[in-house]
mmCIF file as gemmi writes it, N, C-alpha and C atoms, coordinates in Angstrom:
data_model
loop_
_atom_site.group_PDB
_atom_site.id
_atom_site.type_symbol
_atom_site.label_atom_id
_atom_site.label_alt_id
_atom_site.label_comp_id
_atom_site.label_asym_id
_atom_site.label_entity_id
_atom_site.label_seq_id
_atom_site.pdbx_PDB_ins_code
_atom_site.Cartn_x
_atom_site.Cartn_y
_atom_site.Cartn_z
_atom_site.occupancy
_atom_site.B_iso_or_equiv
_atom_site.pdbx_formal_charge
_atom_site.auth_seq_id
_atom_site.auth_asym_id
_atom_site.pdbx_PDB_model_num
ATOM 1 N N . MET Axp A 1 ? -42.179 20.458 61.133 1 0 ? 1 A 1
ATOM 2 C CA . MET Axp A 1 ? -42.977 20.247 61.79 1 0 ? 1 A 1
ATOM 3 C C . MET Axp A 1 ? -42.049 19.017 62.835 1 0 ? 1 A 1
ATOM 4 N N . PHE Axp A 2 ? -42.475 17.828 62.006 1 0 ? 2 A 1
ATOM 5 C CA . PHE Axp A 2 ? -41.328 16.311 62.207 1 0 ? 2 A 1
ATOM 6 C C . PHE Axp A 2 ? -40.479 16.145 61.383 1 0 ? 2 A 1
ATOM 7 N N . ARG Axp A 3 ? -39.364 16.044 61.962 1 0 ? 3 A 1
ATOM 8 C CA . ARG Axp A 3 ? -37.789 15.139 60.848 1 0 ? 3 A 1
ATOM 9 C C . ARG Axp A 3 ? -38.091 14.232 61.121 1 0 ? 3 A 1
ATOM 10 N N . ARG Axp A 4 ? -37.27 13.577 60.06 1 0 ? 4 A 1
ATOM 11 C CA . ARG Axp A 4 ? -36.562 12.528 59.5 1 0 ? 4 A 1
ATOM 12 C C . ARG Axp A 4 ? -35.363 12.287 60.92 1 0 ? 4 A 1
ATOM 13 N N . ARG Axp A 5 ? -35.025 10.752 60.664 1 0 ? 5 A 1
ATOM 14 C CA . ARG Axp A 5 ? -34.206 10.961 61.99 1 0 ? 5 A 1
ATOM 15 C C . ARG Axp A 5 ? -33.373 10.564 60.774 1 0 ? 5 A 1
ATOM 16 N N . GLU Axp A 6 ? -31.893 10.795 61.061 1 0 ? 6 A 1
ATOM 17 C CA . GLU Axp A 6 ? -30.599 10.056 60.356 1 0 ? 6 A 1
ATOM 18 C C . GLU Axp A 6 ? -30.93 8.742 60.109 1 0 ? 6 A 1
ATOM 19 N N . PRO Axp A 7 ? -30.399 8.267 58.773 1 0 ? 7 A 1
ATOM 20 C CA . PRO Axp A 7 ? -30.09 6.585 59.202 1 0 ? 7 A 1
ATOM 21 C C . PRO Axp A 7 ? -28.648 6.541 59.959 1 0 ? 7 A 1
ATOM 22 N N . VAL Axp A 8 ? -28.964 5.602 60.31 1 0 ? 8 A 1
ATOM 23 C CA . VAL Axp A 8 ? -28.273 4.787 61.529 1 0 ? 8 A 1
ATOM 24 C C . VAL Axp A 8 ? -26.945 4.025 60.811 1 0 ? 8 A 1
ATOM 25 N N . PRO Axp A 9 ? -25.534 4.759 61.152 1 0 ? 9 A 1
ATOM 26 C CA . PRO Axp A 9 ? -24.845 4.182 59.444 1 0 ? 9 A 1
ATOM 27 C C . PRO Axp A 9 ? -24.199 2.497 59.879 1 0 ? 9 A 1
ATOM 28 N N . PHE Axp A 10 ? -24.658 2.103 61.052 1 0 ? 10 A 1
ATOM 29 C CA . PHE Axp A 10 ? -24.518 0.529 61.262 1 0 ? 10 A 1
ATOM 30 C C . PHE Axp A 10 ? -25.525 0.077 61.8 1 0 ? 10 A 1
ATOM 31 N N . ALA Axp A 11 ? -26.234 -1.248 61.046 1 0 ? 11 A 1
ATOM 32 C CA . ALA Axp A 11 ? -27.117 -1.731 61.256 1 0 ? 11 A 1
ATOM 33 C C . ALA Axp A 11 ? -27.311 -2.361 62.838 1 0 ? 11 A 1
ATOM 34 N N . PHE Axp A 12 ? -25.88 -2.968 63.224 1 0 ? 12 A 1
ATOM 35 C CA . PHE Axp A 12 ? -26.537 -3.464 64.879 1 0 ? 12 A 1
ATOM 36 C C . PHE Axp A 12 ? -26.724 -1.996 65.691 1 0 ? 12 A 1
ATOM 37 N N . VAL Axp A 13 ? -26.419 -0.95 65.576 1 0 ? 13 A 1
ATOM 38 C CA . VAL Axp A 13 ? -26.333 0.012 66.683 1 0 ? 13 A 1
ATOM 39 C C . VAL Axp A 13 ? -27.852 0.33 66.13 1 0 ? 13 A 1
ATOM 40 N N . ALA Axp A 14 ? -28.832 0.429 65.382 1 0 ? 14 A 1
ATOM 41 C CA . ALA Axp A 14 ? -30.198 -0.072 65.027 1 0 ? 14 A 1
ATOM 42 C C . ALA Axp A 14 ? -31.085 -1.054 65.536 1 0 ? 14 A 1
ATOM 43 N N . GLU Axp A 15 ? -30.756 -2.107 65.809 1 0 ? 15 A 1
ATOM 44 C CA . GLU Axp A 15 ? -31.259 -3.578 66.011 1 0 ? 15 A 1
ATOM 45 C C . GLU Axp A 15 ? -30.749 -3.606 67.649 1 0 ? 15 A 1
ATOM 46 N N . ALA Axp A 16 ? -30.336 -2.914 68.408 1 0 ? 16 A 1
ATOM 47 C CA . ALA Axp A 16 ? -29.546 -3.083 69.467 1 0 ? 16 A 1
ATOM 48 C C . ALA Axp A 16 ? -30.99 -3.1 70.478 1 0 ? 16 A 1
ATOM 49 N N . ASP Axp A 17 ? -31.674 -2.327 70.069 1 0 ? 17 A 1
ATOM 50 C CA . ASP Axp A 17 ? -33.18 -2.729 71.58 1 0 ? 17 A 1
ATOM 51 C C . ASP Axp A 17 ? -33.555 -3.727 71.128 1 0 ? 17 A 1
ATOM 52 N N . ARG Axp A 18 ? -33.368 -4.383 70.648 1 0 ? 18 A 1
ATOM 53 C CA . ARG Axp A 18 ? -34.249 -5.82 70.142 1 0 ? 18 A 1
ATOM 54 C C . ARG Axp A 18 ? -33.32 -7.294 70.405 1 0 ? 18 A 1
ATOM 55 N N . PHE Axp A 19 ? -32.415 -6.748 70.407 1 0 ? 19 A 1
ATOM 56 C CA . PHE Axp A 19 ? -31.139 -7.585 70.566 1 0 ? 19 A 1
ATOM 57 C C . PHE Axp A 19 ? -31.958 -8.588 72.002 1 0 ? 19 A 1
ATOM 58 N N . ARG Axp A 20 ? -31.624 -9.872 72.262 1 0 ? 20 A 1
ATOM 59 C CA . ARG Axp A 20 ? -31.415 -11.216 72.766 1 0 ? 20 A 1
ATOM 60 C C . ARG Axp A 20 ? -30.354 -11.576 73.038 1 0 ? 20 A 1
ATOM 61 N N . SER Axp A 21 ? -29.788 -11.846 74.445 1 0 ? 21 A 1
ATOM 62 C CA . SER Axp A 21 ? -28.825 -13.176 74.553 1 0 ? 21 A 1
ATOM 63 C C . SER Axp A 21 ? -29.786 -14.63 74.513 1 0 ? 21 A 1
ATOM 64 N N . ASN Axp A 22 ? -28.674 -15.449 73.538 1 0 ? 22 A 1
ATOM 65 C CA . ASN Axp A 22 ? -29.437 -16.711 73.537 1 0 ? 22 A 1
ATOM 66 C C . ASN Axp A 22 ? -28.356 -17.696 74.924 1 0 ? 22 A 1
ATOM 67 N N . VAL Axp A 23 ? -27.949 -16.563 75.833 1 0 ? 23 A 1
ATOM 68 C CA . VAL Axp A 23 ? -26.857 -17.298 76.509 1 0 ? 23 A 1
ATOM 69 C C . VAL Axp A 23 ? -27.805 -17.268 78.019 1 0 ? 23 A 1
ATOM 70 N N . THR Axp A 24 ? -27.827 -18.282 78.557 1 0 ? 24 A 1
ATOM 71 C CA . THR Axp A 24 ? -28.731 -17.647 79.924 1 0 ? 24 A 1
ATOM 72 C C . THR Axp A 24 ? -27.778 -17.753 80.786 1 0 ? 24 A 1
ATOM 73 N N . PRO Axp A 25 ? -28.079 -17.044 82.311 1 0 ? 25 A 1
ATOM 74 C CA . PRO Axp A 25 ? -27.532 -17.253 83.321 1 0 ? 25 A 1
ATOM 75 C C . PRO Axp A 25 ? -27.151 -18.549 84.546 1 0 ? 25 A 1
ATOM 76 N N . PRO Axp A 26 ? -26.252 -18.963 84.657 1 0 ? 26 A 1
ATOM 77 C CA . PRO Axp A 26 ? -25.983 -20.517 85.161 1 0 ? 26 A 1
ATOM 78 C C . PRO Axp A 26 ? -27.237 -20.267 86.318 1 0 ? 26 A 1
ATOM 79 N N . PRO Axp A 27 ? -27.857 -20.831 86.809 1 0 ? 27 A 1
ATOM 80 C CA . PRO Axp A 27 ? -28.51 -21.412 87.985 1 0 ? 27 A 1
ATOM 81 C C . PRO Axp A 27 ? -28.583 -20.731 89.431 1 0 ? 27 A 1
ATOM 82 N N . ARG Axp A 28 ? -28.952 -20.52 90.103 1 0 ? 28 A 1
ATOM 83 C CA . ARG Axp A 28 ? -28.708 -19.753 91.026 1 0 ? 28 A 1
ATOM 84 C C . ARG Axp A 28 ? -28.173 -21.306 92.26 1 0 ? 28 A 1
ATOM 85 N N . GLU Axp A 29 ? -27.473 -21.332 92.956 1 0 ? 29 A 1
ATOM 86 C CA . GLU Axp A 29 ? -27.156 -22.516 93.761 1 0 ? 29 A 1
ATOM 87 C C . GLU Axp A 29 ? -28.322 -22.502 95.16 1 0 ? 29 A 1
ATOM 88 N N . SER Axp A 30 ? -28.581 -23.343 95.485 1 0 ? 30 A 1
ATOM 89 C CA . SER Axp A 30 ? -29.454 -23.19 96.272 1 0 ? 30 A 1
ATOM 90 C C . SER Axp A 30 ? -28.942 -23.661 98.253 1 0 ? 30 A 1
ATOM 91 N N . LEU Axp A 31 ? -29.458 -22.693 99.152 1 0 ? 31 A 1
ATOM 92 C CA . LEU Axp A 31 ? -29.24 -22.712 100.202 1 0 ? 31 A 1
ATOM 93 C C . LEU Axp A 31 ? -28.84 -23.933 100.847 1 0 ? 31 A 1
ATOM 94 N N . SER Axp A 32 ? -27.678 -23.745 102.086 1 0 ? 32 A 1
ATOM 95 C CA . SER Axp A 32 ? -27.564 -25.055 102.466 1 0 ? 32 A 1
ATOM 96 C C . SER Axp A 32 ? -28.805 -24.853 103.837 1 0 ? 32 A 1
ATOM 97 N N . LYS Axp A 33 ? -28.65 -26.304 104.818 1 0 ? 33 A 1
ATOM 98 C CA . LYS Axp A 33 ? -29.616 -25.407 105.647 1 0 ? 33 A 1
ATOM 99 C C . LYS Axp A 33 ? -28.669 -24.515 107.135 1 0 ? 33 A 1
ATOM 100 N N . THR Axp A 34 ? -27.506 -24.289 106.886 1 0 ? 34 A 1
ATOM 101 C CA . THR Axp A 34 ? -27.016 -23.856 107.758 1 0 ? 34 A 1
ATOM 102 C C . THR Axp A 34 ? -27.371 -22.417 107.808 1 0 ? 34 A 1
ATOM 103 N N . GLN Axp A 35 ? -27.175 -21.557 106.202 1 0 ? 35 A 1
ATOM 104 C CA . GLN Axp A 35 ? -27.642 -20.649 105.546 1 0 ? 35 A 1
ATOM 105 C C . GLN Axp A 35 ? -29.036 -19.964 106.124 1 0 ? 35 A 1
ATOM 106 N N . ILE Axp A 36 ? -30.257 -20.946 105.706 1 0 ? 36 A 1
ATOM 107 C CA . ILE Axp A 36 ? -31.134 -20.911 106.135 1 0 ? 36 A 1
ATOM 108 C C . ILE Axp A 36 ? -31.394 -20.747 107.586 1 0 ? 36 A 1
ATOM 109 N N . ALA Axp A 37 ? -30.452 -21.489 108.258 1 0 ? 37 A 1
ATOM 110 C CA . ALA Axp A 37 ? -31.013 -21.365 109.912 1 0 ? 37 A 1
ATOM 111 C C . ALA Axp A 37 ? -30.471 -20.08 110.115 1 0 ? 37 A 1
ATOM 112 N N . ALA Axp A 38 ? -29.32 -19.696 109.524 1 0 ? 38 A 1
ATOM 113 C CA . ALA Axp A 38 ? -28.756 -18.243 110.142 1 0 ? 38 A 1
ATOM 114 C C . ALA Axp A 38 ? -29.738 -17.116 109.569 1 0 ? 38 A 1
ATOM 115 N N . ARG Axp A 39 ? -29.594 -16.844 108.296 1 0 ? 39 A 1
ATOM 116 C CA . ARG Axp A 39 ? -31.258 -15.668 107.832 1 0 ? 39 A 1
ATOM 117 C C . ARG Axp A 39 ? -32.516 -16.428 108.761 1 0 ? 39 A 1
ATOM 118 N N . SER Axp A 40 ? -32.579 -17.607 109.007 1 0 ? 40 A 1
ATOM 119 C CA . SER Axp A 40 ? -34.341 -17.459 110.097 1 0 ? 40 A 1
ATOM 120 C C . SER Axp A 40 ? -33.386 -16.443 111.463 1 0 ? 40 A 1
ATOM 121 N N . LEU Axp A 41 ? -32.248 -16.909 112.079 1 0 ? 41 A 1
ATOM 122 C CA . LEU Axp A 41 ? -32.001 -16.222 112.975 1 0 ? 41 A 1
ATOM 123 C C . LEU Axp A 41 ? -31.484 -14.689 113.231 1 0 ? 41 A 1
ATOM 124 N N . VAL Axp A 42 ? -30.702 -14.257 112.286 1 0 ? 42 A 1
ATOM 125 C CA . VAL Axp A 42 ? -30.841 -13.1 112.389 1 0 ? 42 A 1
ATOM 126 C C . VAL Axp A 42 ? -32.557 -12.03 111.894 1 0 ? 42 A 1
ATOM 127 N N . GLY Axp A 43 ? -33.542 -12.709 111.402 1 0 ? 43 A 1
ATOM 128 C CA . GLY Axp A 43 ? -34.776 -11.966 111.501 1 0 ? 43 A 1
ATOM 129 C C . GLY Axp A 43 ? -34.9 -12.312 112.277 1 0 ? 43 A 1
ATOM 130 N N . LEU Axp A 44 ? -35.034 -13.341 113.289 1 0 ? 44 A 1
ATOM 131 C CA . LEU Axp A 44 ? -35.806 -13.628 114.876 1 0 ? 44 A 1
ATOM 132 C C . LEU Axp A 44 ? -35.555 -12.73 115.559 1 0 ? 44 A 1
ATOM 133 N N . THR Axp A 45 ? -33.71 -12.162 115.168 1 0 ? 45 A 1
ATOM 134 C CA . THR Axp A 45 ? -33.102 -10.642 116.096 1 0 ? 45 A 1
ATOM 135 C C . THR Axp A 45 ? -33.812 -9.849 116.139 1 0 ? 45 A 1
ATOM 136 N N . VAL Axp A 46 ? -33.785 -9.346 114.785 1 0 ? 46 A 1
ATOM 137 C CA . VAL Axp A 46 ? -33.95 -8.463 114.957 1 0 ? 46 A 1
ATOM 138 C C . VAL Axp A 46 ? -35.682 -8.036 114.973 1 0 ? 46 A 1
ATOM 139 N N . VAL Axp A 47 ? -36.654 -8.919 114.556 1 0 ? 47 A 1
ATOM 140 C CA . VAL Axp A 47 ? -37.929 -8.449 115.071 1 0 ? 47 A 1
ATOM 141 C C . VAL Axp A 47 ? -37.677 -8.95 116.681 1 0 ? 47 A 1
ATOM 142 N N . ALA Axp A 48 ? -37.27 -9.678 117.137 1 0 ? 48 A 1
ATOM 143 C CA . ALA Axp A 48 ? -37.666 -9.468 118.709 1 0 ? 48 A 1
ATOM 144 C C . ALA Axp A 48 ? -36.778 -7.917 119.564 1 0 ? 48 A 1
ATOM 145 N N . GLY Axp A 49 ? -36.364 -7.217 119.14 1 0 ? 49 A 1
ATOM 146 C CA . GLY Axp A 49 ? -35.45 -6.248 118.934 1 0 ? 49 A 1
ATOM 147 C C . GLY Axp A 49 ? -36.291 -4.996 118.493 1 0 ? 49 A 1
ATOM 148 N N . LEU Axp A 50 ? -37.135 -4.977 118.059 1 0 ? 50 A 1
ATOM 149 C CA . LEU Axp A 50 ? -38.141 -4.465 117.13 1 0 ? 50 A 1
ATOM 150 C C . LEU Axp A 50 ? -39.251 -4.595 118.696 1 0 ? 50 A 1
ATOM 151 N N . VAL Axp A 51 ? -39.724 -5.644 119.059 1 0 ? 51 A 1
ATOM 152 C CA . VAL Axp A 51 ? -40.549 -5.403 119.74 1 0 ? 51 A 1
ATOM 153 C C . VAL Axp A 51 ? -40.635 -5.234 121.299 1 0 ? 51 A 1
ATOM 154 N N . GLY Axp A 52 ? -39.2 -5.482 121.359 1 0 ? 52 A 1
ATOM 155 C CA . GLY Axp A 52 ? -38.643 -5.61 122.732 1 0 ? 52 A 1
ATOM 156 C C . GLY Axp A 52 ? -38.472 -3.929 122.859 1 0 ? 52 A 1
ATOM 157 N N . SER Axp A 53 ? -38.212 -3.272 121.467 1 0 ? 53 A 1
ATOM 158 C CA . SER Axp A 53 ? -38.267 -1.534 121.839 1 0 ? 53 A 1
ATOM 159 C C . SER Axp A 53 ? -39.644 -0.93 122.643 1 0 ? 53 A 1
ATOM 160 N N . LEU Axp A 54 ? -40.238 -1.352 121.513 1 0 ? 54 A 1
ATOM 161 C CA . LEU Axp A 54 ? -41.602 -1.197 121.862 1 0 ? 54 A 1
ATOM 162 C C . LEU Axp A 54 ? -42.217 -1.246 122.913 1 0 ? 54 A 1
ATOM 163 N N . LEU Axp A 55 ? -41.437 -2.53 123.557 1 0 ? 55 A 1
ATOM 164 C CA . LEU Axp A 55 ? -42.658 -2.818 125.096 1 0 ? 55 A 1
ATOM 165 C C . LEU Axp A 55 ? -41.704 -2.044 125.684 1 0 ? 55 A 1
ATOM 166 N N . PHE Axp A 56 ? -40.383 -2.176 125.8 1 0 ? 56 A 1
ATOM 167 C CA . PHE Axp A 56 ? -40.212 -0.428 126.715 1 0 ? 56 A 1
ATOM 168 C C . PHE Axp A 56 ? -40.205 0.525 126.388 1 0 ? 56 A 1
ATOM 169 N N . GLY Axp A 57 ? -40.041 1.222 125.21 1 0 ? 57 A 1
ATOM 170 C CA . GLY Axp A 57 ? -40.378 2.707 124.75 1 0 ? 57 A 1
ATOM 171 C C . GLY Axp A 57 ? -41.903 2.799 125.684 1 0 ? 57 A 1
ATOM 172 N N . MET Axp A 58 ? -42.535 1.996 125.717 1 0 ? 58 A 1
ATOM 173 C CA . MET Axp A 58 ? -44.794 2.526 125.57 1 0 ? 58 A 1
ATOM 174 C C . MET Axp A 58 ? -44.958 3.282 126.81 1 0 ? 58 A 1
ATOM 175 N N . PRO Axp A 59 ? -43.883 2.775 127.543 1 0 ? 59 A 1
ATOM 176 C CA . PRO Axp A 59 ? -44.444 3.331 129.245 1 0 ? 59 A 1
ATOM 177 C C . PRO Axp A 59 ? -44.369 4.807 129.039 1 0 ? 59 A 1
ATOM 178 N N . ALA Axp A 60 ? -42.617 4.773 128.839 1 0 ? 60 A 1
ATOM 179 C CA . ALA Axp A 60 ? -41.939 6.486 128.86 1 0 ? 60 A 1
ATOM 180 C C . ALA Axp A 60 ? -43.215 7.291 127.905 1 0 ? 60 A 1
ATOM 181 N N . LEU Axp A 61 ? -43.856 6.73 126.528 1 0 ? 61 A 1
ATOM 182 C CA . LEU Axp A 61 ? -44.438 7.579 125.277 1 0 ? 61 A 1
ATOM 183 C C . LEU Axp A 61 ? -45.916 7.979 126.415 1 0 ? 61 A 1
ATOM 184 N N . GLN Axp A 62 ? -46.027 7.402 127.389 1 0 ? 62 A 1
ATOM 185 C CA . GLN Axp A 62 ? -47.646 7.492 128.344 1 0 ? 62 A 1
ATOM 186 C C . GLN Axp A 62 ? -47.417 8.715 128.632 1 0 ? 62 A 1
ATOM 187 N N . PRO Axp A 63 ? -48.23 9.99 129.032 1 0 ? 63 A 1
ATOM 188 C CA . PRO Axp A 63 ? -48.47 10.917 130.158 1 0 ? 63 A 1
ATOM 189 C C . PRO Axp A 63 ? -48.594 10.544 131.62 1 0 ? 63 A 1
ATOM 190 N N . SER Axp A 64 ? -47.975 11.097 131.822 1 0 ? 64 A 1
ATOM 191 C CA . SER Axp A 64 ? -47.689 10.905 133.193 1 0 ? 64 A 1
ATOM 192 C C . SER Axp A 64 ? -47.929 11.695 133.802 1 0 ? 64 A 1
ATOM 193 N N . GLU Axp A 65 ? -48.673 11.117 135.567 1 0 ? 65 A 1
ATOM 194 C CA . GLU Axp A 65 ? -49.427 11.788 135.996 1 0 ? 65 A 1
ATOM 195 C C . GLU Axp A 65 ? -48.795 13.186 136.759 1 0 ? 65 A 1
ATOM 196 N N . THR Axp A 66 ? -49.234 14.575 136.969 1 0 ? 66 A 1
ATOM 197 C CA . THR Axp A 66 ? -48.521 15.681 137.614 1 0 ? 66 A 1
ATOM 198 C C . THR Axp A 66 ? -48.566 15.122 139.289 1 0 ? 66 A 1
ATOM 199 N N . PRO Axp A 67 ? -47.303 15.236 139.624 1 0 ? 67 A 1
ATOM 200 C CA . PRO Axp A 67 ? -46.574 15.197 140.917 1 0 ? 67 A 1
ATOM 201 C C . PRO Axp A 67 ? -47.44 15.767 141.806 1 0 ? 67 A 1
ATOM 202 N N . ALA Axp A 68 ? -47.47 15.168 142.943 1 0 ? 68 A 1
ATOM 203 C CA . ALA Axp A 68 ? -48.268 16.13 144.505 1 0 ? 68 A 1
ATOM 204 C C . ALA Axp A 68 ? -47.69 17.437 144.295 1 0 ? 68 A 1
ATOM 205 N N . LYS Axp A 69 ? -46.708 17.045 144.719 1 0 ? 69 A 1
ATOM 206 C CA . LYS Axp A 69 ? -45.526 17.996 145.343 1 0 ? 69 A 1
ATOM 207 C C . LYS Axp A 69 ? -44.659 18.635 143.953 1 0 ? 69 A 1
ATOM 208 N N . SER Axp A 70 ? -44.535 19.411 143.888 1 0 ? 70 A 1
ATOM 209 C CA . SER Axp A 70 ? -43.363 20.519 142.65 1 0 ? 70 A 1
ATOM 210 C C . SER Axp A 70 ? -42.247 20.226 143.032 1 0 ? 70 A 1
ATOM 211 N N . GLN Axp A 71 ? -41.707 19.752 141.951 1 0 ? 71 A 1
ATOM 212 C CA . GLN Axp A 71 ? -40.455 19.326 141.434 1 0 ? 71 A 1
ATOM 213 C C . GLN Axp A 71 ? -39.421 20.414 142.489 1 0 ? 71 A 1
ATOM 214 N N . GLN Axp A 72 ? -38.435 20.363 143.209 1 0 ? 72 A 1
ATOM 215 C CA . GLN Axp A 72 ? -37.596 20.882 143.684 1 0 ? 72 A 1
ATOM 216 C C . GLN Axp A 72 ? -36.338 19.687 144.062 1 0 ? 72 A 1
ATOM 217 N N . SER Axp A 73 ? -35.063 20.421 144.106 1 0 ? 73 A 1
ATOM 218 C CA . SER Axp A 73 ? -34.347 20.19 144.731 1 0 ? 73 A 1
ATOM 219 C C . SER Axp A 73 ? -34.372 19.646 145.71 1 0 ? 73 A 1
ATOM 220 N N . GLU Axp A 74 ? -33.39 18.861 146.557 1 0 ? 74 A 1
ATOM 221 C CA . GLU Axp A 74 ? -33.269 18.485 147.71 1 0 ? 74 A 1
ATOM 222 C C . GLU Axp A 74 ? -32.805 19.45 148.562 1 0 ? 74 A 1
ATOM 223 N N . ALA Axp A 75 ? -32.221 20.424 148.619 1 0 ? 75 A 1
ATOM 224 C CA . ALA Axp A 75 ? -31.142 21.571 148.898 1 0 ? 75 A 1
ATOM 225 C C . ALA Axp A 75 ? -32.364 22.71 149.399 1 0 ? 75 A 1
ATOM 226 N N . SER Axp A 76 ? -32.942 23.156 147.813 1 0 ? 76 A 1
ATOM 227 C CA . SER Axp A 76 ? -33.908 24.277 148.67 1 0 ? 76 A 1
ATOM 228 C C . SER Axp A 76 ? -35.227 23.682 150.022 1 0 ? 76 A 1
ATOM 229 N N . GLU Axp A 77 ? -35.271 22.122 149.95 1 0 ? 77 A 1
ATOM 230 C CA . GLU Axp A 77 ? -35.997 22.348 150.784 1 0 ? 77 A 1
ATOM 231 C C . GLU Axp A 77 ? -35.849 22.793 152.673 1 0 ? 77 A 1
ATOM 232 N N . GLY Axp A 78 ? -34.934 22.992 152.586 1 0 ? 78 A 1
ATOM 233 C CA . GLY Axp A 78 ? -34.279 23.385 153.673 1 0 ? 78 A 1
ATOM 234 C C . GLY Axp A 78 ? -34.383 24.911 154.415 1 0 ? 78 A 1
ATOM 235 N N . ARG Axp A 79 ? -34.988 25.909 153.164 1 0 ? 79 A 1
ATOM 236 C CA . ARG Axp A 79 ? -35.167 27.02 153.725 1 0 ? 79 A 1
ATOM 237 C C . ARG Axp A 79 ? -36.473 27.859 153.592 1 0 ? 79 A 1
């Protein structure tokens, strides 16, 4: 039912899942004040655009009252 796995010919392949590097990545550079300000400005612009689209779009989504007179073109009124 259960088979034994074949032996791995190279020891480093068998130990690859346990391998950890002793080399640490370089530390991240800190953001400058200009970069922080630019990212904040982009974020505020995106948020303001979303809020503005909601404010201007909400009236269009509201059900409108039915007009008193049926919609007809002005050309058909004189008939």
